[in-house]
Amino acid sequence: MPASTPDSSGAPTADQTDRVVLRTAESEAGGPGCPCDVIVVDDATGALTTHSLQALAEHEGARVFSWSSSCARAREIAEQFTREIADGRLVVPSGARTAPGGAAPASDPALEPVPLEEFASSADAHLALGRLPKSLAGLEDRARRLALAARGSGRDDLELVAGGRVKHMTRQQNEVLGRVFTEVRASLGLGKSRALIATGPRPGPDLMQPAEGTAAITIRGQAHELPLRGIGGVFGGASADAGSLLLLQSLDEALAAGEFDTEGTRSDGSLPGPHVTGQADPAEGPGYCAVDLGCGNGLLTAYLTLALPGARVIASDDDLDAVLSTRATLDALASQAARDGSAPAGGADVDGPASAPRVQVMWDDALSRHADRSADLVLLNPPFHDGTAIDATLVHGLLDAAARVLRPGGELWMVHNSHLRYRAELERRVGPARQRARDRRFTVLSAHRV
């Protein structure tokens, strides 16, 4: 979510949910209190970080730890508060401080996302501020990570204040927080927003285990059952969403029908196609490259590793939960292959810059770390919701990113809700498009980069 418009002083404007969180933290949670640190989680506007810095301004040595699961939002926070970071008053994840646009290699460890519990472990904080995640699994995941960090730093008095819109709040959220904290209560409302206050981490709750599921798909015409893993609030959890399944069915039919051959030429003679030999024009980059843009729980990435065994596969997502989920899915896929005695699926290759891995899973915003004209195939099942509201323009930046990284002759395969019309937009931003499949709910399009 983009940062809010700054006010006349240059500070970001707090929305109603920010205001109820800040008011509750001050009036019902006692504010920062001692000269202690404050943890801010998923600051949507920058206002929670700003007000926390102001509240701690007179406390020498006190710091604000601002963490976001969104790579784009983490970068915005880092760019917005460069002076406070330089002064040591604000701590942000190390990867967020790296300038986008290829300033460092894609495999640079400095660009690795930092899990919340690891990031917050050095904070001496009794107060954490944030927003209620959309899903209950996401809420419990965040709560457990904060509680683990608090116990590790000896702060059994941690208080979490998390706000949301009343229409999206349920008693189940109280129950989820009650599994992690000893006391949970609701604040007074402010307009259409309210906050929940959770205090006293319970002893014992560790990190949540990834949700487990499977997906039945065909790979080059052969039936396969792939393991799926879901962490936190990742879209779809550990299940295969219908849109992705329709996209894979259409793509696999094209592969099985010989539309893409194994020598890098398409049946119509154009170059390059989804070849699996890894041979490509050296001037255009090393080997065939397939990208899962917005990898979610890793279903499309897992398919690519098996369907294109000679290709380099890049999985990329702005959401840390998605990055962790995709890695867990690839690990499960590799374990399955080891048990079955089949060839490795690629999960074991996701481990470190020195190994030149065939499969890379990156925490990134719109492929900003991916070179221009370096990919042959991009798969995209884009988001259409900003929070809980439908926003059909969210896909535009992802289409532009796909167009930028595709080599001439490369293809984007995209699935979208059938009631949203995207073909004209796809042709304008990427190239000539054709419909591959359509049902009542979803449409699959492919576009040829010219």
mmCIF file of N, CA and C in Angstrom, residues 154-249:
data_model
loop_
_atom_site.group_PDB
_atom_site.id
_atom_site.type_symbol
_atom_site.label_atom_id
_atom_site.label_comp_id
_atom_site.label_asym_id
_atom_site.label_seq_id
_atom_site.Cartn_x
_atom_site.Cartn_y
_atom_site.Cartn_z
ATOM 1 N N GLY A 154 13.598 -11.007 27.277
ATOM 2 C CA GLY A 154 13.222 -10.894 28.683
ATOM 3 C C GLY A 154 12.113 -9.907 28.957
ATOM 4 N N ARG A 155 11.321 -9.544 27.936
ATOM 5 C CA ARG A 155 10.240 -8.585 28.138
ATOM 6 C C ARG A 155 8.913 -9.323 28.190
ATOM 7 N N ASP A 156 8.523 -9.759 29.397
ATOM 8 C CA ASP A 156 7.236 -10.440 29.536
ATOM 9 C C ASP A 156 6.087 -9.451 29.696
ATOM 10 N N ASP A 157 6.386 -8.134 29.556
ATOM 11 C CA ASP A 157 5.349 -7.112 29.670
ATOM 12 C C ASP A 157 4.973 -6.536 28.311
ATOM 13 N N LEU A 158 5.357 -7.201 27.219
ATOM 14 C CA LEU A 158 5.056 -6.668 25.897
ATOM 15 C C LEU A 158 3.558 -6.461 25.723
ATOM 16 N N GLU A 159 3.194 -5.320 25.152
ATOM 17 C CA GLU A 159 1.804 -4.982 24.878
ATOM 18 C C GLU A 159 1.673 -4.679 23.386
ATOM 19 N N LEU A 160 0.755 -5.367 22.747
ATOM 20 C CA LEU A 160 0.510 -5.171 21.321
ATOM 21 C C LEU A 160 -0.790 -4.409 21.139
ATOM 22 N N VAL A 161 -0.738 -3.322 20.378
ATOM 23 C CA VAL A 161 -1.932 -2.560 20.022
ATOM 24 C C VAL A 161 -2.069 -2.630 18.506
ATOM 25 N N ALA A 162 -3.119 -3.299 18.037
ATOM 26 C CA ALA A 162 -3.320 -3.503 16.603
ATOM 27 C C ALA A 162 -4.709 -3.025 16.213
ATOM 28 N N GLY A 163 -4.788 -2.177 15.197
ATOM 29 C CA GLY A 163 -6.047 -1.568 14.812
ATOM 30 C C GLY A 163 -6.596 -2.086 13.502
ATOM 31 N N GLY A 164 -7.874 -1.845 13.283
ATOM 32 C CA GLY A 164 -8.524 -2.245 12.046
ATOM 33 C C GLY A 164 -9.863 -1.560 11.906
ATOM 34 N N ARG A 165 -10.484 -1.752 10.754
ATOM 35 C CA ARG A 165 -11.830 -1.244 10.521
ATOM 36 C C ARG A 165 -12.824 -2.189 11.181
ATOM 37 N N VAL A 166 -13.788 -1.626 11.862
ATOM 38 C CA VAL A 166 -14.724 -2.421 12.650
ATOM 39 C C VAL A 166 -15.425 -3.471 11.790
ATOM 40 N N LYS A 167 -15.776 -3.132 10.565
ATOM 41 C CA LYS A 167 -16.525 -4.069 9.726
ATOM 42 C C LYS A 167 -15.714 -5.306 9.369
ATOM 43 N N HIS A 168 -14.400 -5.235 9.532
ATOM 44 C CA HIS A 168 -13.547 -6.384 9.226
ATOM 45 C C HIS A 168 -13.029 -7.086 10.488
ATOM 46 N N MET A 169 -13.494 -6.652 11.648
ATOM 47 C CA MET A 169 -13.029 -7.247 12.901
ATOM 48 C C MET A 169 -14.044 -8.269 13.406
ATOM 49 N N THR A 170 -13.530 -9.369 13.962
ATOM 50 C CA THR A 170 -14.382 -10.441 14.480
ATOM 51 C C THR A 170 -13.874 -10.893 15.843
ATOM 52 N N ARG A 171 -14.728 -11.580 16.579
ATOM 53 C CA ARG A 171 -14.329 -12.114 17.874
ATOM 54 C C ARG A 171 -13.233 -13.159 17.726
ATOM 55 N N GLN A 172 -13.145 -13.777 16.559
ATOM 56 C CA GLN A 172 -12.090 -14.771 16.345
ATOM 57 C C GLN A 172 -10.703 -14.150 16.463
ATOM 58 N N GLN A 173 -10.590 -12.871 16.142
ATOM 59 C CA GLN A 173 -9.297 -12.204 16.305
ATOM 60 C C GLN A 173 -8.898 -12.152 17.774
ATOM 61 N N ASN A 174 -9.867 -11.873 18.646
ATOM 62 C CA ASN A 174 -9.589 -11.902 20.087
ATOM 63 C C ASN A 174 -9.131 -13.294 20.513
ATOM 64 N N GLU A 175 -9.793 -14.319 19.987
ATOM 65 C CA GLU A 175 -9.455 -15.691 20.365
ATOM 66 C C GLU A 175 -8.055 -16.062 19.896
ATOM 67 N N VAL A 176 -7.699 -15.629 18.689
ATOM 68 C CA VAL A 176 -6.352 -15.905 18.181
ATOM 69 C C VAL A 176 -5.304 -15.239 19.065
ATOM 70 N N LEU A 177 -5.508 -13.965 19.370
ATOM 71 C CA LEU A 177 -4.544 -13.272 20.233
ATOM 72 C C LEU A 177 -4.516 -13.878 21.626
ATOM 73 N N GLY A 178 -5.657 -14.378 22.092
ATOM 74 C CA GLY A 178 -5.714 -15.002 23.414
ATOM 75 C C GLY A 178 -4.917 -16.288 23.505
ATOM 76 N N ARG A 179 -4.608 -16.917 22.385
ATOM 77 C CA ARG A 179 -3.755 -18.108 22.406
ATOM 78 C C ARG A 179 -2.294 -17.742 22.618
ATOM 79 N N VAL A 180 -1.958 -16.472 22.387
ATOM 80 C CA VAL A 180 -0.557 -16.045 22.459
ATOM 81 C C VAL A 180 -0.312 -15.117 23.651
ATOM 82 N N PHE A 181 -1.323 -14.326 24.031
ATOM 83 C CA PHE A 181 -1.186 -13.360 25.130
ATOM 84 C C PHE A 181 -2.160 -13.714 26.248
ATOM 85 N N THR A 182 -1.825 -13.289 27.460
ATOM 86 C CA THR A 182 -2.645 -13.645 28.618
ATOM 87 C C THR A 182 -3.917 -12.816 28.715
ATOM 88 N N GLU A 183 -3.919 -11.616 28.160
ATOM 89 C CA GLU A 183 -5.096 -10.753 28.234
ATOM 90 C C GLU A 183 -5.313 -10.055 26.899
ATOM 91 N N VAL A 184 -6.562 -10.031 26.449
ATOM 92 C CA VAL A 184 -6.918 -9.345 25.208
ATOM 93 C C VAL A 184 -8.182 -8.536 25.467
ATOM 94 N N ARG A 185 -8.183 -7.279 25.079
ATOM 95 C CA ARG A 185 -9.371 -6.439 25.238
ATOM 96 C C ARG A 185 -9.457 -5.495 24.052
ATOM 97 N N ALA A 186 -10.648 -4.931 23.852
ATOM 98 C CA ALA A 186 -10.876 -4.003 22.744
ATOM 99 C C ALA A 186 -10.857 -2.573 23.255
ATOM 100 N N SER A 187 -10.420 -1.672 22.406
ATOM 101 C CA SER A 187 -10.388 -0.254 22.754
ATOM 102 C C SER A 187 -11.745 0.387 22.482
ATOM 103 N N LEU A 188 -11.879 1.611 22.880
ATOM 104 C CA LEU A 188 -13.000 2.418 22.436
ATOM 105 C C LEU A 188 -12.857 2.666 20.940
ATOM 106 N N GLY A 189 -13.970 2.802 20.251
ATOM 107 C CA GLY A 189 -13.929 3.039 18.823
ATOM 108 C C GLY A 189 -13.606 4.484 18.497
ATOM 109 N N LEU A 190 -13.097 4.671 17.304
ATOM 110 C CA LEU A 190 -12.867 6.005 16.763
ATOM 111 C C LEU A 190 -13.420 5.989 15.347
ATOM 112 N N GLY A 191 -14.582 6.615 15.152
ATOM 113 C CA GLY A 191 -15.229 6.516 13.861
ATOM 114 C C GLY A 191 -15.552 5.056 13.561
ATOM 115 N N LYS A 192 -15.029 4.560 12.467
ATOM 116 C CA LYS A 192 -15.284 3.182 12.056
ATOM 117 C C LYS A 192 -14.089 2.274 12.314
ATOM 118 N N SER A 193 -13.179 2.710 13.191
ATOM 119 C CA SER A 193 -11.990 1.913 13.515
ATOM 120 C C SER A 193 -11.942 1.617 15.002
ATOM 121 N N ARG A 194 -11.235 0.565 15.335
ATOM 122 C CA ARG A 194 -11.070 0.141 16.718
ATOM 123 C C ARG A 194 -9.751 -0.609 16.818
ATOM 124 N N ALA A 195 -9.235 -0.744 18.033
ATOM 125 C CA ALA A 195 -7.978 -1.476 18.240
ATOM 126 C C ALA A 195 -8.182 -2.596 19.242
ATOM 127 N N LEU A 196 -7.384 -3.622 19.122
ATOM 128 C CA LEU A 196 -7.286 -4.679 20.121
ATOM 129 C C LEU A 196 -5.967 -4.519 20.861
ATOM 130 N N ILE A 197 -6.028 -4.736 22.188
ATOM 131 C CA ILE A 197 -4.841 -4.626 23.038
ATOM 132 C C ILE A 197 -4.560 -5.999 23.626
ATOM 133 N N ALA A 198 -3.387 -6.537 23.325
ATOM 134 C CA ALA A 198 -2.981 -7.851 23.834
ATOM 135 C C ALA A 198 -1.753 -7.670 24.706
ATOM 136 N N THR A 199 -1.800 -8.190 25.934
ATOM 137 C CA THR A 199 -0.701 -7.978 26.874
ATOM 138 C C THR A 199 -0.214 -9.306 27.448
ATOM 139 N N GLY A 200 1.067 -9.337 27.799
ATOM 140 C CA GLY A 200 1.639 -10.478 28.492
ATOM 141 C C GLY A 200 1.781 -11.729 27.638
ATOM 142 N N PRO A 201 2.876 -11.881 26.882
ATOM 143 C CA PRO A 201 3.046 -13.092 26.077
ATOM 144 C C PRO A 201 3.001 -14.349 26.941
ATOM 145 N N ARG A 202 2.238 -15.332 26.519
ATOM 146 C CA ARG A 202 2.184 -16.601 27.237
ATOM 147 C C ARG A 202 3.495 -17.356 27.064
ATOM 148 N N PRO A 203 3.896 -18.113 28.058
ATOM 149 C CA PRO A 203 5.078 -18.953 27.872
ATOM 150 C C PRO A 203 4.756 -20.101 26.926
ATOM 151 N N GLY A 204 5.660 -20.392 26.035
ATOM 152 C CA GLY A 204 5.496 -21.616 25.249
ATOM 153 C C GLY A 204 5.178 -21.472 23.794
ATOM 154 N N PRO A 205 4.195 -20.645 23.366
ATOM 155 C CA PRO A 205 3.859 -20.660 21.946
ATOM 156 C C PRO A 205 5.058 -20.294 21.072
ATOM 157 N N ASP A 206 5.468 -21.216 20.232
ATOM 158 C CA ASP A 206 6.561 -20.966 19.307
ATOM 159 C C ASP A 206 5.986 -20.529 17.968
ATOM 160 N N LEU A 207 6.827 -20.505 16.949
ATOM 161 C CA LEU A 207 6.344 -20.127 15.636
ATOM 162 C C LEU A 207 5.343 -21.149 15.122
ATOM 163 N N MET A 208 4.397 -20.680 14.317
ATOM 164 C CA MET A 208 3.432 -21.581 13.709
ATOM 165 C C MET A 208 4.125 -22.470 12.686
ATOM 166 N N GLN A 209 3.694 -23.717 12.625
ATOM 167 C CA GLN A 209 4.167 -24.592 11.569
ATOM 168 C C GLN A 209 3.460 -24.220 10.264
ATOM 169 N N PRO A 210 4.134 -24.325 9.135
ATOM 170 C CA PRO A 210 3.468 -24.005 7.870
ATOM 171 C C PRO A 210 2.229 -24.872 7.664
ATOM 172 N N ALA A 211 1.176 -24.268 7.153
ATOM 173 C CA ALA A 211 0.012 -25.052 6.749
ATOM 174 C C ALA A 211 0.421 -25.962 5.591
ATOM 175 N N GLU A 212 -0.166 -27.149 5.537
ATOM 176 C CA GLU A 212 0.206 -28.125 4.520
ATOM 177 C C GLU A 212 -0.985 -28.459 3.636
ATOM 178 N N GLY A 213 -0.725 -28.586 2.355
ATOM 179 C CA GLY A 213 -1.757 -28.968 1.401
ATOM 180 C C GLY A 213 -1.118 -29.581 0.177
ATOM 181 N N THR A 214 -1.930 -29.928 -0.800
ATOM 182 C CA THR A 214 -1.442 -30.498 -2.056
ATOM 183 C C THR A 214 -2.230 -29.909 -3.212
ATOM 184 N N ALA A 215 -1.673 -30.048 -4.401
ATOM 185 C CA ALA A 215 -2.342 -29.608 -5.625
ATOM 186 C C ALA A 215 -2.181 -30.696 -6.676
ATOM 187 N N ALA A 216 -3.286 -31.108 -7.253
ATOM 188 C CA ALA A 216 -3.263 -32.097 -8.337
ATOM 189 C C ALA A 216 -3.219 -31.353 -9.667
ATOM 190 N N ILE A 217 -2.119 -31.513 -10.407
ATOM 191 C CA ILE A 217 -1.946 -30.816 -11.681
ATOM 192 C C ILE A 217 -1.345 -31.778 -12.697
ATOM 193 N N THR A 218 -1.313 -31.353 -13.940
ATOM 194 C CA THR A 218 -0.617 -32.118 -14.978
ATOM 195 C C THR A 218 0.637 -31.363 -15.385
ATOM 196 N N ILE A 219 1.727 -32.115 -15.578
ATOM 197 C CA ILE A 219 2.997 -31.545 -16.010
ATOM 198 C C ILE A 219 3.420 -32.269 -17.276
ATOM 199 N N ARG A 220 3.367 -31.559 -18.387
ATOM 200 C CA ARG A 220 3.609 -32.136 -19.718
ATOM 201 C C ARG A 220 2.714 -33.357 -19.947
ATOM 202 N N GLY A 221 1.470 -33.192 -19.530
ATOM 203 C CA GLY A 221 0.465 -34.209 -19.772
ATOM 204 C C GLY A 221 0.409 -35.327 -18.754
ATOM 205 N N GLN A 222 1.315 -35.350 -17.799
ATOM 206 C CA GLN A 222 1.354 -36.394 -16.781
ATOM 207 C C GLN A 222 0.816 -35.863 -15.458
ATOM 208 N N ALA A 223 0.002 -36.671 -14.776
ATOM 209 C CA ALA A 223 -0.592 -36.248 -13.507
ATOM 210 C C ALA A 223 0.454 -36.211 -12.403
ATOM 211 N N HIS A 224 0.421 -35.168 -11.614
ATOM 212 C CA HIS A 224 1.329 -35.013 -10.467
ATOM 213 C C HIS A 224 0.545 -34.436 -9.296
ATOM 214 N N GLU A 225 0.963 -34.770 -8.104
ATOM 215 C CA GLU A 225 0.427 -34.148 -6.893
ATOM 216 C C GLU A 225 1.567 -33.415 -6.206
ATOM 217 N N LEU A 226 1.460 -32.107 -6.172
ATOM 218 C CA LEU A 226 2.522 -31.283 -5.606
ATOM 219 C C LEU A 226 2.202 -30.896 -4.175
ATOM 220 N N PRO A 227 3.192 -30.902 -3.295
ATOM 221 C CA PRO A 227 2.975 -30.382 -1.940
ATOM 222 C C PRO A 227 2.937 -28.860 -1.961
ATOM 223 N N LEU A 228 2.119 -28.289 -1.119
ATOM 224 C CA LEU A 228 2.060 -26.841 -0.961
ATOM 225 C C LEU A 228 2.202 -26.490 0.513
ATOM 226 N N ARG A 229 2.814 -25.343 0.781
ATOM 227 C CA ARG A 229 2.977 -24.861 2.148
ATOM 228 C C ARG A 229 2.533 -23.407 2.218
ATOM 229 N N GLY A 230 1.887 -23.056 3.317
ATOM 230 C CA GLY A 230 1.433 -21.691 3.523
ATOM 231 C C GLY A 230 1.901 -21.153 4.855
ATOM 232 N N ILE A 231 2.484 -19.984 4.856
ATOM 233 C CA ILE A 231 2.998 -19.355 6.073
ATOM 234 C C ILE A 231 2.320 -18.004 6.257
ATOM 235 N N GLY A 232 1.866 -17.751 7.478
ATOM 236 C CA GLY A 232 1.253 -16.466 7.793
ATOM 237 C C GLY A 232 0.032 -16.198 6.944
ATOM 238 N N GLY A 233 -0.056 -14.988 6.430
ATOM 239 C CA GLY A 233 -1.227 -14.569 5.680
ATOM 240 C C GLY A 233 -1.086 -14.704 4.180
ATOM 241 N N VAL A 234 -0.226 -15.622 3.704
ATOM 242 C CA VAL A 234 -0.031 -15.768 2.263
ATOM 243 C C VAL A 234 -1.363 -16.065 1.573
ATOM 244 N N PHE A 235 -1.553 -15.496 0.391
ATOM 245 C CA PHE A 235 -2.787 -15.687 -0.360
ATOM 246 C C PHE A 235 -3.002 -17.173 -0.649
ATOM 247 N N GLY A 236 -4.191 -17.660 -0.329
ATOM 248 C CA GLY A 236 -4.532 -19.050 -0.602
ATOM 249 C C GLY A 236 -4.067 -20.036 0.443
ATOM 250 N N GLY A 237 -3.267 -19.579 1.417
ATOM 251 C CA GLY A 237 -2.742 -20.526 2.405
ATOM 252 C C GLY A 237 -1.974 -21.642 1.714
ATOM 253 N N ALA A 238 -2.276 -22.877 2.053
ATOM 254 C CA ALA A 238 -1.597 -24.031 1.447
ATOM 255 C C ALA A 238 -2.501 -24.721 0.435
ATOM 256 N N SER A 239 -3.394 -23.967 -0.187
ATOM 257 C CA SER A 239 -4.285 -24.554 -1.181
ATOM 258 C C SER A 239 -4.017 -23.940 -2.547
ATOM 259 N N ALA A 240 -4.441 -24.651 -3.581
ATOM 260 C CA ALA A 240 -4.278 -24.170 -4.955
ATOM 261 C C ALA A 240 -5.506 -23.368 -5.344
ATOM 262 N N ASP A 241 -5.322 -22.104 -5.714
ATOM 263 C CA ASP A 241 -6.482 -21.301 -6.097
ATOM 264 C C ASP A 241 -6.877 -21.637 -7.536
ATOM 265 N N ALA A 242 -8.158 -21.456 -7.823
ATOM 266 C CA ALA A 242 -8.711 -21.885 -9.101
ATOM 267 C C ALA A 242 -8.099 -21.147 -10.281
ATOM 268 N N GLY A 243 -7.753 -19.884 -10.090
ATOM 269 C CA GLY A 243 -7.152 -19.120 -11.177
ATOM 270 C C GLY A 243 -5.802 -19.675 -11.591
ATOM 271 N N SER A 244 -4.971 -19.989 -10.621
ATOM 272 C CA SER A 244 -3.660 -20.564 -10.927
ATOM 273 C C SER A 244 -3.790 -21.923 -11.597
ATOM 274 N N LEU A 245 -4.758 -22.717 -11.150
ATOM 275 C CA LEU A 245 -4.949 -24.036 -11.758
ATOM 276 C C LEU A 245 -5.363 -23.908 -13.225
ATOM 277 N N LEU A 246 -6.220 -22.932 -13.548
ATOM 278 C CA LEU A 246 -6.621 -22.738 -14.941
ATOM 279 C C LEU A 246 -5.435 -22.271 -15.778
ATOM 280 N N LEU A 247 -4.608 -21.393 -15.220
ATOM 281 C CA LEU A 247 -3.417 -20.940 -15.935
ATOM 282 C C LEU A 247 -2.483 -22.110 -16.220
ATOM 283 N N LEU A 248 -2.232 -22.955 -15.225
ATOM 284 C CA LEU A 248 -1.329 -24.091 -15.413
ATOM 285 C C LEU A 248 -1.897 -25.102 -16.399
ATOM 286 N N GLN A 249 -3.196 -25.314 -16.361
ATOM 287 C CA GLN A 249 -3.814 -26.236 -17.310
ATOM 288 C C GLN A 249 -3.598 -25.738 -18.741
#
